[in-house]
Amino acid sequence: MGLFDFLRGSPKQTASIAKERLRIIVAQERSARGSPDYLPLLRRELLEVIRKYVNVDQDAIDIQVKRDGDHEVLDLTVTLPDKSEAAAAAAAAAREA
Amino acid sequence: MTEFIVITSGKGGVGKTTSSASIAVGLAKHGKKVAVIDFDVGLRNLDLIMGCERRVVYDFVNVIHQECTLKQALIKDKRYENLHVLAASQTRDKDALTKEGVERVLNELKDEGFDYVLCDSPAGIEKGAFLAMYFADRAIVVVNPEVSSVRDSDRILGLLSSKTRRAETGATPVMQHLLLTRYNPARVVAGDMMSIDDVKEILGIEVLGVIPESEGVLAASNSGVPVILDEASNAGLAYDDAVARLLGQTRAMRFLDAPKKGILSRLFGS
Ligand SMILES: Nc1ncnc2c1ncn2[C@@H]1O[C@H](COP(=O)(O)OP(=O)(O)OP(=O)(O)O)[C@@H](O)[C@H]1O
Ligand SMILES: [Mg+2]
């Protein structure tokens, strides 16, 4: 980056964004590849169940099979929307209905 | 009317997916209802470039095999609600796509009132590439100003005029455009790279746009924000022009000249 770019204001550093996005998606795909065939289906069905109660987005659910010593652990993380977002979403849903 | 557009090239890595993403966003920005489909079965990538990789639940092959509805598989873009992405599946099964299946999905998109359906073709001339182009009304042939890319696009132009539904049924031929990408004006001026006129002369079809080689493209892929949304990038502006031309507007070609290195940019770098 030249001094000129520096003076214009340094551009956003995007490599770290790329790394973070890849870290998540690669982990997700590897765990899907390393057997249980039911994982994608499980993810879909869980998403549908969770959505009955909370309005979460598709990317809010992260499901992976991890090794913990001799055990395999099903690791499920669901990021819930924050309160204001959830309220806005509910209001929008009510309007659509 | 729904228009089916294939983005194809023959040669790999020339910028089909980058172009599909930006053209899809550009058409959506003009208020069109757009779906963009990744035909690269086994090597899903369009989702990353569009920035929706974590929202893929069902994919194109799931829809074809009727394991879900089209509606369930279409990922609505977070920036434009009239823009939808259909991801490729990660299956290794090359026969996952069938002609009948693809036709059914495309017909359904037509019934849903989409204005444009973009098909991001895989490289090569195998089944995926064939199916991506088969139903096309229009083809955008992505080419780099480089010998093997130009020859491969000529192969593709041949296939477009013989192996498509329009060719087989004797309908009006598939409309063909060239999209020259990774163009480096400085190297053209230096005589190291073929110019837009050289490529046009060899292939003999109309040029929809010239996209300069640009650092903005890497930053765009990194962030999952198609480069057309980066107004500071010449590549983004060039895609914007190309989309306007696709919609029938007249726009002069830009970024064909090498930037003159003035004393300031020499001192400060560019
Ligand atoms: N105008 C450009 N300037 C700089 N880099 C570019 C440009 N267009 C594309 N690229 C880069 O070229 C590479 C290939 O691009 P892309 O994935 O779009 O090609 P493709 O034709 O879809 O490839 P494949 O045949 O594998 O599907 C990517 O790294 C992309 O960032
Ligand atoms: Mg591609």
PDB file of N, CA and C in Angstrom, chain A residues 9-72:
ATOM      1  N   GLY A   9      -6.935   7.266   3.688  1.00  0.00           N
ATOM      2  CA  GLY A   9      -7.587   6.465   4.721  1.00  0.00           C
ATOM      3  C   GLY A   9      -7.323   5.024   4.366  1.00  0.00           C
ATOM      4  N   SER A  10      -6.776   4.295   5.297  1.00  0.00           N
ATOM      5  CA  SER A  10      -6.365   2.940   4.987  1.00  0.00           C
ATOM      6  C   SER A  10      -7.576   2.092   4.612  1.00  0.00           C
ATOM      7  N   PRO A  11      -7.493   1.297   3.527  1.00  0.00           N
ATOM      8  CA  PRO A  11      -8.632   0.480   3.129  1.00  0.00           C
ATOM      9  C   PRO A  11      -8.892  -0.594   4.185  1.00  0.00           C
ATOM     10  N   LYS A  12     -10.115  -1.080   4.184  1.00  0.00           N
ATOM     11  CA  LYS A  12     -10.462  -2.112   5.153  1.00  0.00           C
ATOM     12  C   LYS A  12      -9.591  -3.336   4.921  1.00  0.00           C
ATOM     13  N   GLN A  13      -9.127  -3.944   5.986  1.00  0.00           N
ATOM     14  CA  GLN A  13      -8.335  -5.161   5.833  1.00  0.00           C
ATOM     15  C   GLN A  13      -9.296  -6.329   5.672  1.00  0.00           C
ATOM     16  N   THR A  14      -9.262  -6.955   4.504  1.00  0.00           N
ATOM     17  CA  THR A  14     -10.266  -7.979   4.245  1.00  0.00           C
ATOM     18  C   THR A  14      -9.748  -9.394   4.452  1.00  0.00           C
ATOM     19  N   ALA A  15      -8.418  -9.563   4.541  1.00  0.00           N
ATOM     20  CA  ALA A  15      -7.878 -10.917   4.679  1.00  0.00           C
ATOM     21  C   ALA A  15      -8.388 -11.576   5.955  1.00  0.00           C
ATOM     22  N   SER A  16      -8.503 -10.795   7.015  1.00  0.00           N
ATOM     23  CA  SER A  16      -8.950 -11.386   8.276  1.00  0.00           C
ATOM     24  C   SER A  16     -10.428 -11.793   8.204  1.00  0.00           C
ATOM     25  N   ILE A  17     -11.193 -11.026   7.426  1.00  0.00           N
ATOM     26  CA  ILE A  17     -12.605 -11.404   7.230  1.00  0.00           C
ATOM     27  C   ILE A  17     -12.654 -12.734   6.488  1.00  0.00           C
ATOM     28  N   ALA A  18     -11.824 -12.847   5.452  1.00  0.00           N
ATOM     29  CA  ALA A  18     -11.786 -14.078   4.661  1.00  0.00           C
ATOM     30  C   ALA A  18     -11.427 -15.258   5.550  1.00  0.00           C
ATOM     31  N   LYS A  19     -10.435 -15.066   6.389  1.00  0.00           N
ATOM     32  CA  LYS A  19      -9.958 -16.159   7.239  1.00  0.00           C
ATOM     33  C   LYS A  19     -11.052 -16.622   8.191  1.00  0.00           C
ATOM     34  N   GLU A  20     -11.741 -15.671   8.771  1.00  0.00           N
ATOM     35  CA  GLU A  20     -12.791 -16.016   9.719  1.00  0.00           C
ATOM     36  C   GLU A  20     -13.946 -16.742   9.018  1.00  0.00           C
ATOM     37  N   ARG A  21     -14.328 -16.257   7.840  1.00  0.00           N
ATOM     38  CA  ARG A  21     -15.418 -16.918   7.102  1.00  0.00           C
ATOM     39  C   ARG A  21     -15.013 -18.345   6.749  1.00  0.00           C
ATOM     40  N   LEU A  22     -13.764 -18.509   6.303  1.00  0.00           N
ATOM     41  CA  LEU A  22     -13.302 -19.833   5.894  1.00  0.00           C
ATOM     42  C   LEU A  22     -13.171 -20.772   7.081  1.00  0.00           C
ATOM     43  N   ARG A  23     -12.706 -20.229   8.207  1.00  0.00           N
ATOM     44  CA  ARG A  23     -12.553 -21.062   9.393  1.00  0.00           C
ATOM     45  C   ARG A  23     -13.884 -21.739   9.726  1.00  0.00           C
ATOM     46  N   ILE A  24     -14.954 -20.961   9.689  1.00  0.00           N
ATOM     47  CA  ILE A  24     -16.273 -21.487  10.032  1.00  0.00           C
ATOM     48  C   ILE A  24     -16.761 -22.485   8.991  1.00  0.00           C
ATOM     49  N   ILE A  25     -16.690 -22.108   7.724  1.00  0.00           N
ATOM     50  CA  ILE A  25     -17.296 -22.953   6.695  1.00  0.00           C
ATOM     51  C   ILE A  25     -16.481 -24.237   6.485  1.00  0.00           C
ATOM     52  N   VAL A  26     -15.171 -24.135   6.594  1.00  0.00           N
ATOM     53  CA  VAL A  26     -14.337 -25.326   6.414  1.00  0.00           C
ATOM     54  C   VAL A  26     -14.563 -26.315   7.555  1.00  0.00           C
ATOM     55  N   ALA A  27     -14.633 -25.794   8.762  1.00  0.00           N
ATOM     56  CA  ALA A  27     -14.895 -26.681   9.904  1.00  0.00           C
ATOM     57  C   ALA A  27     -16.236 -27.386   9.723  1.00  0.00           C
ATOM     58  N   GLN A  28     -17.220 -26.613   9.295  1.00  0.00           N
ATOM     59  CA  GLN A  28     -18.563 -27.168   9.104  1.00  0.00           C
ATOM     60  C   GLN A  28     -18.542 -28.257   8.036  1.00  0.00           C
ATOM     61  N   GLU A  29     -17.848 -27.997   6.925  1.00  0.00           N
ATOM     62  CA  GLU A  29     -17.845 -28.970   5.835  1.00  0.00           C
ATOM     63  C   GLU A  29     -17.008 -30.205   6.168  1.00  0.00           C
ATOM     64  N   ARG A  30     -15.912 -29.989   6.873  1.00  0.00           N
ATOM     65  CA  ARG A  30     -15.097 -31.154   7.263  1.00  0.00           C
ATOM     66  C   ARG A  30     -15.875 -32.066   8.177  1.00  0.00           C
ATOM     67  N   SER A  31     -16.578 -31.477   9.127  1.00  0.00           N
ATOM     68  CA  SER A  31     -17.280 -32.325  10.072  1.00  0.00           C
ATOM     69  C   SER A  31     -18.423 -33.039   9.358  1.00  0.00           C
ATOM     70  N   ALA A  32     -18.961 -32.411   8.337  1.00  0.00           N
ATOM     71  CA  ALA A  32     -20.023 -33.073   7.567  1.00  0.00           C
ATOM     72  C   ALA A  32     -19.447 -34.225   6.743  1.00  0.00           C
ATOM     73  N   ARG A  33     -18.214 -34.039   6.264  1.00  0.00           N
ATOM     74  CA  ARG A  33     -17.569 -35.030   5.428  1.00  0.00           C
ATOM     75  C   ARG A  33     -17.144 -36.247   6.255  1.00  0.00           C
ATOM     76  N   GLY A  34     -16.603 -35.992   7.472  1.00  0.00           N
ATOM     77  CA  GLY A  34     -16.081 -37.070   8.303  1.00  0.00           C
ATOM     78  C   GLY A  34     -17.178 -37.921   8.893  1.00  0.00           C
ATOM     79  N   SER A  35     -17.984 -38.507   8.088  1.00  0.00           N
ATOM     80  CA  SER A  35     -19.142 -39.359   8.362  1.00  0.00           C
ATOM     81  C   SER A  35     -20.418 -38.648   8.745  1.00  0.00           C
ATOM     82  N   PRO A  36     -21.060 -38.910   9.935  1.00  0.00           N
ATOM     83  CA  PRO A  36     -22.523 -39.036   9.944  1.00  0.00           C
ATOM     84  C   PRO A  36     -23.257 -38.374   8.774  1.00  0.00           C
ATOM     85  N   ASP A  37     -23.847 -39.229   7.964  1.00  0.00           N
ATOM     86  CA  ASP A  37     -24.587 -38.760   6.785  1.00  0.00           C
ATOM     87  C   ASP A  37     -25.799 -37.937   7.173  1.00  0.00           C
ATOM     88  N   TYR A  38     -26.256 -38.196   8.412  1.00  0.00           N
ATOM     89  CA  TYR A  38     -27.509 -37.542   8.811  1.00  0.00           C
ATOM     90  C   TYR A  38     -27.311 -36.097   9.210  1.00  0.00           C
ATOM     91  N   LEU A  39     -26.042 -35.657   9.279  1.00  0.00           N
ATOM     92  CA  LEU A  39     -25.771 -34.328   9.817  1.00  0.00           C
ATOM     93  C   LEU A  39     -26.476 -33.181   9.071  1.00  0.00           C
ATOM     94  N   PRO A  40     -26.375 -33.141   7.730  1.00  0.00           N
ATOM     95  CA  PRO A  40     -27.064 -32.043   7.041  1.00  0.00           C
ATOM     96  C   PRO A  40     -28.576 -32.059   7.296  1.00  0.00           C
ATOM     97  N   LEU A  41     -29.141 -33.265   7.264  1.00  0.00           N
ATOM     98  CA  LEU A  41     -30.581 -33.386   7.492  1.00  0.00           C
ATOM     99  C   LEU A  41     -30.932 -32.968   8.909  1.00  0.00           C
ATOM    100  N   LEU A  42     -30.101 -33.423   9.858  1.00  0.00           N
ATOM    101  CA  LEU A  42     -30.313 -33.055  11.250  1.00  0.00           C
ATOM    102  C   LEU A  42     -30.286 -31.532  11.402  1.00  0.00           C
ATOM    103  N   ARG A  43     -29.334 -30.918  10.714  1.00  0.00           N
ATOM    104  CA  ARG A  43     -29.203 -29.463  10.798  1.00  0.00           C
ATOM    105  C   ARG A  43     -30.479 -28.774  10.286  1.00  0.00           C
ATOM    106  N   ARG A  44     -30.982 -29.281   9.162  1.00  0.00           N
ATOM    107  CA  ARG A  44     -32.201 -28.695   8.592  1.00  0.00           C
ATOM    108  C   ARG A  44     -33.382 -28.847   9.530  1.00  0.00           C
ATOM    109  N   GLU A  45     -33.517 -30.088  10.067  1.00  0.00           N
ATOM    110  CA  GLU A  45     -34.690 -30.331  10.893  1.00  0.00           C
ATOM    111  C   GLU A  45     -34.614 -29.549  12.196  1.00  0.00           C
ATOM    112  N   LEU A  46     -33.394 -29.481  12.755  1.00  0.00           N
ATOM    113  CA  LEU A  46     -33.218 -28.684  13.974  1.00  0.00           C
ATOM    114  C   LEU A  46     -33.588 -27.231  13.714  1.00  0.00           C
ATOM    115  N   LEU A  47     -33.132 -26.758  12.583  1.00  0.00           N
ATOM    116  CA  LEU A  47     -33.408 -25.369  12.227  1.00  0.00           C
ATOM    117  C   LEU A  47     -34.918 -25.131  12.169  1.00  0.00           C
ATOM    118  N   GLU A  48     -35.622 -26.101  11.567  1.00  0.00           N
ATOM    119  CA  GLU A  48     -37.073 -25.939  11.461  1.00  0.00           C
ATOM    120  C   GLU A  48     -37.731 -25.932  12.836  1.00  0.00           C
ATOM    121  N   VAL A  49     -37.265 -26.841  13.692  1.00  0.00           N
ATOM    122  CA  VAL A  49     -37.834 -26.900  15.047  1.00  0.00           C
ATOM    123  C   VAL A  49     -37.552 -25.601  15.795  1.00  0.00           C
ATOM    124  N   ILE A  50     -36.290 -25.166  15.747  1.00  0.00           N
ATOM    125  CA  ILE A  50     -35.913 -23.956  16.477  1.00  0.00           C
ATOM    126  C   ILE A  50     -36.711 -22.761  15.974  1.00  0.00           C
ATOM    127  N   ARG A  51     -36.942 -22.741  14.679  1.00  0.00           N
ATOM    128  CA  ARG A  51     -37.661 -21.611  14.095  1.00  0.00           C
ATOM    129  C   ARG A  51     -39.132 -21.539  14.488  1.00  0.00           C
ATOM    130  N   LYS A  52     -39.642 -22.679  14.982  1.00  0.00           N
ATOM    131  CA  LYS A  52     -41.019 -22.637  15.485  1.00  0.00           C
ATOM    132  C   LYS A  52     -41.114 -21.718  16.695  1.00  0.00           C
ATOM    133  N   TYR A  53     -39.990 -21.620  17.401  1.00  0.00           N
ATOM    134  CA  TYR A  53     -40.004 -20.869  18.661  1.00  0.00           C
ATOM    135  C   TYR A  53     -39.307 -19.524  18.565  1.00  0.00           C
ATOM    136  N   VAL A  54     -38.180 -19.511  17.876  1.00  0.00           N
ATOM    137  CA  VAL A  54     -37.405 -18.273  17.754  1.00  0.00           C
ATOM    138  C   VAL A  54     -37.136 -18.009  16.278  1.00  0.00           C
ATOM    139  N   ASN A  55     -37.174 -16.757  15.922  1.00  0.00           N
ATOM    140  CA  ASN A  55     -36.920 -16.422  14.523  1.00  0.00           C
ATOM    141  C   ASN A  55     -35.418 -16.266  14.292  1.00  0.00           C
ATOM    142  N   VAL A  56     -34.735 -17.408  14.117  1.00  0.00           N
ATOM    143  CA  VAL A  56     -33.289 -17.326  13.870  1.00  0.00           C
ATOM    144  C   VAL A  56     -33.017 -17.486  12.378  1.00  0.00           C
ATOM    145  N   ASP A  57     -31.890 -16.976  11.963  1.00  0.00           N
ATOM    146  CA  ASP A  57     -31.496 -17.058  10.569  1.00  0.00           C
ATOM    147  C   ASP A  57     -30.806 -18.388  10.312  1.00  0.00           C
ATOM    148  N   GLN A  58     -30.697 -18.767   9.030  1.00  0.00           N
ATOM    149  CA  GLN A  58     -30.051 -20.027   8.686  1.00  0.00           C
ATOM    150  C   GLN A  58     -28.620 -20.119   9.193  1.00  0.00           C
ATOM    151  N   ASP A  59     -27.922 -18.981   9.189  1.00  0.00           N
ATOM    152  CA  ASP A  59     -26.513 -19.061   9.588  1.00  0.00           C
ATOM    153  C   ASP A  59     -26.324 -18.981  11.100  1.00  0.00           C
ATOM    154  N   ALA A  60     -27.420 -18.951  11.836  1.00  0.00           N
ATOM    155  CA  ALA A  60     -27.298 -18.847  13.282  1.00  0.00           C
ATOM    156  C   ALA A  60     -27.024 -20.207  13.922  1.00  0.00           C
ATOM    157  N   ILE A  61     -27.162 -21.267  13.125  1.00  0.00           N
ATOM    158  CA  ILE A  61     -26.991 -22.597  13.703  1.00  0.00           C
ATOM    159  C   ILE A  61     -25.712 -23.256  13.177  1.00  0.00           C
ATOM    160  N   ASP A  62     -24.902 -23.688  14.131  1.00  0.00           N
ATOM    161  CA  ASP A  62     -23.625 -24.296  13.786  1.00  0.00           C
ATOM    162  C   ASP A  62     -23.598 -25.667  14.439  1.00  0.00           C
ATOM    163  N   ILE A  63     -23.460 -26.712  13.614  1.00  0.00           N
ATOM    164  CA  ILE A  63     -23.492 -28.057  14.178  1.00  0.00           C
ATOM    165  C   ILE A  63     -22.290 -28.845  13.681  1.00  0.00           C
ATOM    166  N   GLN A  64     -21.561 -29.415  14.624  1.00  0.00           N
ATOM    167  CA  GLN A  64     -20.341 -30.136  14.260  1.00  0.00           C
ATOM    168  C   GLN A  64     -20.161 -31.365  15.132  1.00  0.00           C
ATOM    169  N   VAL A  65     -19.513 -32.377  14.535  1.00  0.00           N
ATOM    170  CA  VAL A  65     -19.141 -33.532  15.349  1.00  0.00           C
ATOM    171  C   VAL A  65     -17.682 -33.338  15.739  1.00  0.00           C
ATOM    172  N   LYS A  66     -17.421 -33.341  17.046  1.00  0.00           N
ATOM    173  CA  LYS A  66     -16.048 -33.114  17.487  1.00  0.00           C
ATOM    174  C   LYS A  66     -15.560 -34.329  18.253  1.00  0.00           C
ATOM    175  N   ARG A  67     -14.266 -34.509  18.286  1.00  0.00           N
ATOM    176  CA  ARG A  67     -13.664 -35.598  19.062  1.00  0.00           C
ATOM    177  C   ARG A  67     -13.293 -35.068  20.425  1.00  0.00           C
ATOM    178  N   ASP A  68     -13.636 -35.845  21.432  1.00  0.00           N
ATOM    179  CA  ASP A  68     -13.224 -35.470  22.778  1.00  0.00           C
ATOM    180  C   ASP A  68     -12.669 -36.744  23.394  1.00  0.00           C
ATOM    181  N   GLY A  69     -11.355 -36.924  23.294  1.00  0.00           N
ATOM    182  CA  GLY A  69     -10.766 -38.188  23.715  1.00  0.00           C
ATOM    183  C   GLY A  69     -11.347 -39.311  22.889  1.00  0.00           C
ATOM    184  N   ASP A  70     -11.978 -40.301  23.563  1.00  0.00           N
ATOM    185  CA  ASP A  70     -12.549 -41.437  22.846  1.00  0.00           C
ATOM    186  C   ASP A  70     -13.943 -41.169  22.311  1.00  0.00           C
ATOM    187  N   HIS A  71     -14.518 -40.089  22.782  1.00  0.00           N
ATOM    188  CA  HIS A  71     -15.920 -39.837  22.431  1.00  0.00           C
ATOM    189  C   HIS A  71     -16.056 -38.924  21.233  1.00  0.00           C
ATOM    190  N   GLU A  72     -17.167 -39.086  20.554  1.00  0.00           N
ATOM    191  CA  GLU A  72     -17.551 -38.080  19.577  1.00  0.00           C
ATOM    192  C   GLU A  72     -18.646 -37.246  20.218  1.00  0.00           C
TER     193      GLU A  72
END
